[in-house]
Amino acid sequence: MKPRQQRMLAVGLAALGIAIAAALTLQAFKDNMMFFIDISEVVAGNHPAERAFRIGGLVVDGSVQRQDGSLEMSFRVTDLRCELGVRYSGLLPDLFREGKGVVAHGRLADDGIFVADKILAKHDENYMSPEVAASLAANAATETESAGMNVSGCEPV
Amino acid sequence: MIPEIGQFALILALSLALCQGVLPLIGAHRDDAAMMSVARPAAAGQFLFVAVSFGCLIWAFVTDDFSVLYVANHSQLALPTGYKISAVWSAHEGSLLMWLLILAAWTIAVARYSKELPQKFAARVIGVLGLLSVGFLLFALLTSNPFERLHPAAIDGADLNPLLQDPGLAIHPPLLYVGYVGFSVAFAFAIAAMLSGDLDQKWARWTRPWTVIAWLFLTVGIALGSWWAYYELGWGGWWFWDPVENASFMPWLIGTALIHSLAVTERRGLFKSWTLLLAISAFSLSLLGTFLVRSGIIVSVHAFATDPTRGYFILAFLAIVIIGALILYAWRAPALDSAVGFRLLSRETFLLLNNVLLVVAATLVLLGTLAPLIVEMLNGGKISIGPPWFQVAFLVPMLPLIFLLGLGMHTAWRSQDLGPWQRLFRVPAIIAIIVGLIIPLFIYGRVGLLVAVGCIAAVWIVASSLIQPLRSWRRAEGSAGISRSALGMSIAHFGVGFFVLGVTIVSAFGEESDRAMRAGDTIDVAGFQFEMREIRDVQGPNYSAVEGVVEIRRDGEYIGTVRPQKRQYLVQQSWMTEAGIHPTWNKDLFVALGDRIGGGAWSVRIQYKPMIRFIWVGAFIMALGGLVSVSDRRYRQ
């Protein structure tokens, strides 16, 4: 092949590859995108229906409950403004603890409890997922600003 | 005193790096031999002082100098000495110092083995490496000083993160860095070629061994990281498409493309500007990886603690490197065009396809990794992209790549006759289809479309990578046989086949079960009986643990005993899962303790992982192939 044809071939193949990649990416992104929703928003009902999403916050002290010898367990998560109940069955990460940050993947069941299929806690206990940190910081700020006033929705916890 | 010496040495290293980065480049521009001759001694001095600095930090760790903040945060009196040393690179500041040491080591290696290169060219290469050192030294000194003092000194340290107290993790980051940083050599060669405006086949022959060595270290580093995650993170996965894993994988993909494109440039003098672009990209992606890991902008289990100034610094450095290199590229690359041609059926075409597919794969990984950032910047909310997307998206360019690989290996340069080429593949193709169906059907009892495709592809690569070695072996009496570089290629591709087989089998036939177990319980997973004999307390040097003693049988026949532990490290009060693994060449049986769930029971994860070791063994074979190919005679003039 002449250099010009080579280049055309290269450009053509690259363009084709990129087009396929772009199409696939967009299509599959839609199905695999998982939104992180603040707990207050979930409590207010502003969460995606019919699909999985992520929540995060602090595990409420004393809220972890389980039946003896069963993998089923439940706990509550707070974003310092609202609380949400979570049900989970399975193994917990090593850094899951009351009072510490947690992220959960799952769906909201009809009874208003979040049914998690995956629980994440980070490998450094001083490290908090930026999403959770942002969600908590926002509420800590509103709390100070509106001291004494009744914040719409949930009571400050 | 010693820590101050360390910091002072780092400052001296910076001044020498400045000499090394500026004088030889000016000298090469002005044709001034005296200025160019500064390059090697300056590089040697820079290495010496960075090594002294690194030695001082090791000293501070080994002597438990808790008046140094970094030591106080990452070590402890009771920590075994080996881990005190590996704690040096367990967090941001120390690992940056290690990065510097490795960069300086690569530089003196280049200085040592570049005696045959034209003086001007060598001066430029060493100069560019010097400028990179300046950037990283400034980064260390301005934002991440490992020698910062703590007043008053701590009585005891905060301990090394228990996850990192493991031999696998002690050697995984150094190897990974040798690979990452090694791409800076290919980058420096590319910049030097563009500065001189002269890029010939000799250039590719000089660049190739350095690139392959960096690539093989990166391969081993990633494989070790994956293995470590498998047994130490406790949950039995081997790849999570985590942003930080992706950050090491993208330079690997581009580095792999670069090795192949360098082959074309070396043999045929083609793809020159494309090779330059890949050399720039491989190193830029290494920098991007550093940025992602150390700036904390991305949600990842690996991310270092957040510090925005560090993020801005690396981002600025990244911008200077990429924009500078690309401007130079836009200016100089068009002049490097070559006028040779090739036919459609030729090795050049296959290597072109290899490059396109690898670049597409890297682009997809990049998109998936950065998508959460982009969506958030556009106020689209906080999203994450799950592993299922990566698995599907990655397979699209990889499947054709795997099948084409077997063909491309046996296609002649420039032009290949169709007849003999078709005949050559008859046997490997038949073997691939038969063996590729036998493995899942007769060993694992069932076969689906994806499994069949995966197994056939794996056997296809293995079979076709054996053609050349077998032929030369049969013909070998008296003849010279196969060249080291062809043998290396065959070995590396053989490793790819192994890897593909492992991935296919473990994803298709692996089994996993989460259950509650008390002492005396028996659970059946994948035809194996796991009996919990005992759950007891044990003591380690700096942790206390609960240990399960699990006996594994198959139809009554004793197979082995594993002892999974749940450890509590005393200083940080943190919990760690230490999985119990019974490994054999063709399967792993994996037991991990979860939590105490009351009534004397524990939650337990039991996994059956067929052929999982093929994944890492395959990666090591790939690296071995790289090693064999750089030992070829033509790289050792």
PDB file of N, CA, C and O in Angstrom, chain B residues 250-276:
ATOM      1  N   MET B 250      -4.331   1.245  32.156  1.00  0.00           N
ATOM      2  CA  MET B 250      -4.301   2.039  30.920  1.00  0.00           C
ATOM      3  C   MET B 250      -2.888   2.201  30.369  1.00  0.00           C
ATOM      4  O   MET B 250      -2.670   1.976  29.184  1.00  0.00           O
ATOM      5  N   PRO B 251      -1.897   2.582  31.233  1.00  0.00           N
ATOM      6  CA  PRO B 251      -0.525   2.621  30.687  1.00  0.00           C
ATOM      7  C   PRO B 251      -0.077   1.259  30.188  1.00  0.00           C
ATOM      8  O   PRO B 251       0.668   1.166  29.214  1.00  0.00           O
ATOM      9  N   TRP B 252      -0.569   0.181  30.816  1.00  0.00           N
ATOM     10  CA  TRP B 252      -0.183  -1.156  30.359  1.00  0.00           C
ATOM     11  C   TRP B 252      -0.703  -1.399  28.960  1.00  0.00           C
ATOM     12  O   TRP B 252       0.019  -1.883  28.081  1.00  0.00           O
ATOM     13  N   LEU B 253      -1.975  -1.061  28.730  1.00  0.00           N
ATOM     14  CA  LEU B 253      -2.564  -1.280  27.404  1.00  0.00           C
ATOM     15  C   LEU B 253      -1.823  -0.469  26.350  1.00  0.00           C
ATOM     16  O   LEU B 253      -1.466  -0.979  25.280  1.00  0.00           O
ATOM     17  N   ILE B 254      -1.566   0.809  26.656  1.00  0.00           N
ATOM     18  CA  ILE B 254      -0.883   1.665  25.693  1.00  0.00           C
ATOM     19  C   ILE B 254       0.571   1.209  25.540  1.00  0.00           C
ATOM     20  O   ILE B 254       1.126   1.204  24.439  1.00  0.00           O
ATOM     21  N   GLY B 255       1.194   0.795  26.662  1.00  0.00           N
ATOM     22  CA  GLY B 255       2.562   0.290  26.592  1.00  0.00           C
ATOM     23  C   GLY B 255       2.648  -0.952  25.712  1.00  0.00           C
ATOM     24  O   GLY B 255       3.600  -1.128  24.948  1.00  0.00           O
ATOM     25  N   THR B 256       1.632  -1.813  25.805  1.00  0.00           N
ATOM     26  CA  THR B 256       1.597  -2.997  24.956  1.00  0.00           C
ATOM     27  C   THR B 256       1.492  -2.585  23.491  1.00  0.00           C
ATOM     28  O   THR B 256       2.200  -3.121  22.628  1.00  0.00           O
ATOM     29  N   ALA B 257       0.616  -1.616  23.215  1.00  0.00           N
ATOM     30  CA  ALA B 257       0.504  -1.112  21.842  1.00  0.00           C
ATOM     31  C   ALA B 257       1.850  -0.545  21.387  1.00  0.00           C
ATOM     32  O   ALA B 257       2.296  -0.784  20.264  1.00  0.00           O
ATOM     33  N   LEU B 258       2.523   0.164  22.295  1.00  0.00           N
ATOM     34  CA  LEU B 258       3.799   0.803  21.954  1.00  0.00           C
ATOM     35  C   LEU B 258       4.862  -0.230  21.579  1.00  0.00           C
ATOM     36  O   LEU B 258       5.595  -0.054  20.600  1.00  0.00           O
ATOM     37  N   ILE B 259       4.929  -1.313  22.344  1.00  0.00           N
ATOM     38  CA  ILE B 259       5.909  -2.355  22.040  1.00  0.00           C
ATOM     39  C   ILE B 259       5.701  -2.879  20.620  1.00  0.00           C
ATOM     40  O   ILE B 259       6.648  -3.079  19.868  1.00  0.00           O
ATOM     41  N   HIS B 260       4.421  -3.068  20.261  1.00  0.00           N
ATOM     42  CA  HIS B 260       4.126  -3.629  18.941  1.00  0.00           C
ATOM     43  C   HIS B 260       4.397  -2.614  17.832  1.00  0.00           C
ATOM     44  O   HIS B 260       4.878  -2.976  16.765  1.00  0.00           O
ATOM     45  N   SER B 261       4.083  -1.359  18.119  1.00  0.00           N
ATOM     46  CA  SER B 261       4.305  -0.362  17.082  1.00  0.00           C
ATOM     47  C   SER B 261       5.805  -0.086  16.920  1.00  0.00           C
ATOM     48  O   SER B 261       6.291   0.173  15.814  1.00  0.00           O
ATOM     49  N   LEU B 262       6.563  -0.201  18.032  1.00  0.00           N
ATOM     50  CA  LEU B 262       8.019  -0.077  17.938  1.00  0.00           C
ATOM     51  C   LEU B 262       8.605  -1.183  17.062  1.00  0.00           C
ATOM     52  O   LEU B 262       9.582  -0.974  16.342  1.00  0.00           O
ATOM     53  N   ALA B 263       7.977  -2.365  17.119  1.00  0.00           N
ATOM     54  CA  ALA B 263       8.452  -3.468  16.287  1.00  0.00           C
ATOM     55  C   ALA B 263       8.355  -3.077  14.819  1.00  0.00           C
ATOM     56  O   ALA B 263       9.275  -3.329  14.030  1.00  0.00           O
ATOM     57  N   VAL B 264       7.237  -2.446  14.455  1.00  0.00           N
ATOM     58  CA  VAL B 264       7.066  -2.039  13.055  1.00  0.00           C
ATOM     59  C   VAL B 264       8.084  -0.966  12.693  1.00  0.00           C
ATOM     60  O   VAL B 264       8.705  -0.998  11.629  1.00  0.00           O
ATOM     61  N   THR B 265       8.268  -0.006  13.617  1.00  0.00           N
ATOM     62  CA  THR B 265       9.213   1.077  13.333  1.00  0.00           C
ATOM     63  C   THR B 265      10.630   0.524  13.205  1.00  0.00           C
ATOM     64  O   THR B 265      11.401   0.952  12.352  1.00  0.00           O
ATOM     65  N   GLU B 266      10.960  -0.444  14.045  1.00  0.00           N
ATOM     66  CA  GLU B 266      12.315  -0.995  13.990  1.00  0.00           C
ATOM     67  C   GLU B 266      12.555  -1.795  12.712  1.00  0.00           C
ATOM     68  O   GLU B 266      13.566  -1.632  12.042  1.00  0.00           O
ATOM     69  N   ARG B 267      11.594  -2.674  12.386  1.00  0.00           N
ATOM     70  CA  ARG B 267      11.807  -3.554  11.252  1.00  0.00           C
ATOM     71  C   ARG B 267      11.584  -2.877   9.916  1.00  0.00           C
ATOM     72  O   ARG B 267      12.243  -3.183   8.933  1.00  0.00           O
ATOM     73  N   ARG B 268      10.586  -1.973   9.869  1.00  0.00           N
ATOM     74  CA  ARG B 268      10.166  -1.466   8.575  1.00  0.00           C
ATOM     75  C   ARG B 268      10.250   0.055   8.460  1.00  0.00           C
ATOM     76  O   ARG B 268       9.962   0.598   7.403  1.00  0.00           O
ATOM     77  N   GLY B 269      10.578   0.741   9.537  1.00  0.00           N
ATOM     78  CA  GLY B 269      10.657   2.197   9.468  1.00  0.00           C
ATOM     79  C   GLY B 269       9.310   2.863   9.269  1.00  0.00           C
ATOM     80  O   GLY B 269       9.222   3.984   8.782  1.00  0.00           O
ATOM     81  N   LEU B 270       8.240   2.162   9.669  1.00  0.00           N
ATOM     82  CA  LEU B 270       6.888   2.716   9.503  1.00  0.00           C
ATOM     83  C   LEU B 270       6.316   3.145  10.849  1.00  0.00           C
ATOM     84  O   LEU B 270       6.896   2.878  11.892  1.00  0.00           O
ATOM     85  N   PHE B 271       5.116   3.727  10.809  1.00  0.00           N
ATOM     86  CA  PHE B 271       4.357   4.092  12.018  1.00  0.00           C
ATOM     87  C   PHE B 271       5.165   5.024  12.930  1.00  0.00           C
ATOM     88  O   PHE B 271       4.970   5.026  14.144  1.00  0.00           O
ATOM     89  N   LYS B 272       6.079   5.819  12.362  1.00  0.00           N
ATOM     90  CA  LYS B 272       6.964   6.577  13.239  1.00  0.00           C
ATOM     91  C   LYS B 272       6.221   7.530  14.144  1.00  0.00           C
ATOM     92  O   LYS B 272       6.402   7.540  15.363  1.00  0.00           O
ATOM     93  N   SER B 273       5.374   8.375  13.536  1.00  0.00           N
ATOM     94  CA  SER B 273       4.738   9.387  14.373  1.00  0.00           C
ATOM     95  C   SER B 273       3.731   8.745  15.323  1.00  0.00           C
ATOM     96  O   SER B 273       3.511   9.224  16.429  1.00  0.00           O
ATOM     97  N   TRP B 274       3.150   7.656  14.884  1.00  0.00           N
ATOM     98  CA  TRP B 274       2.222   6.919  15.745  1.00  0.00           C
ATOM     99  C   TRP B 274       2.960   6.373  16.974  1.00  0.00           C
ATOM    100  O   TRP B 274       2.485   6.454  18.111  1.00  0.00           O
ATOM    101  N   THR B 275       4.168   5.830  16.740  1.00  0.00           N
ATOM    102  CA  THR B 275       4.978   5.333  17.850  1.00  0.00           C
ATOM    103  C   THR B 275       5.288   6.445  18.841  1.00  0.00           C
ATOM    104  O   THR B 275       5.198   6.249  20.058  1.00  0.00           O
ATOM    105  N   LEU B 276       5.647   7.621  18.305  1.00  0.00           N
ATOM    106  CA  LEU B 276       5.933   8.757  19.185  1.00  0.00           C
ATOM    107  C   LEU B 276       4.715   9.106  20.045  1.00  0.00           C
ATOM    108  O   LEU B 276       4.816   9.319  21.255  1.00  0.00           O
TER     109      LEU B 276
END
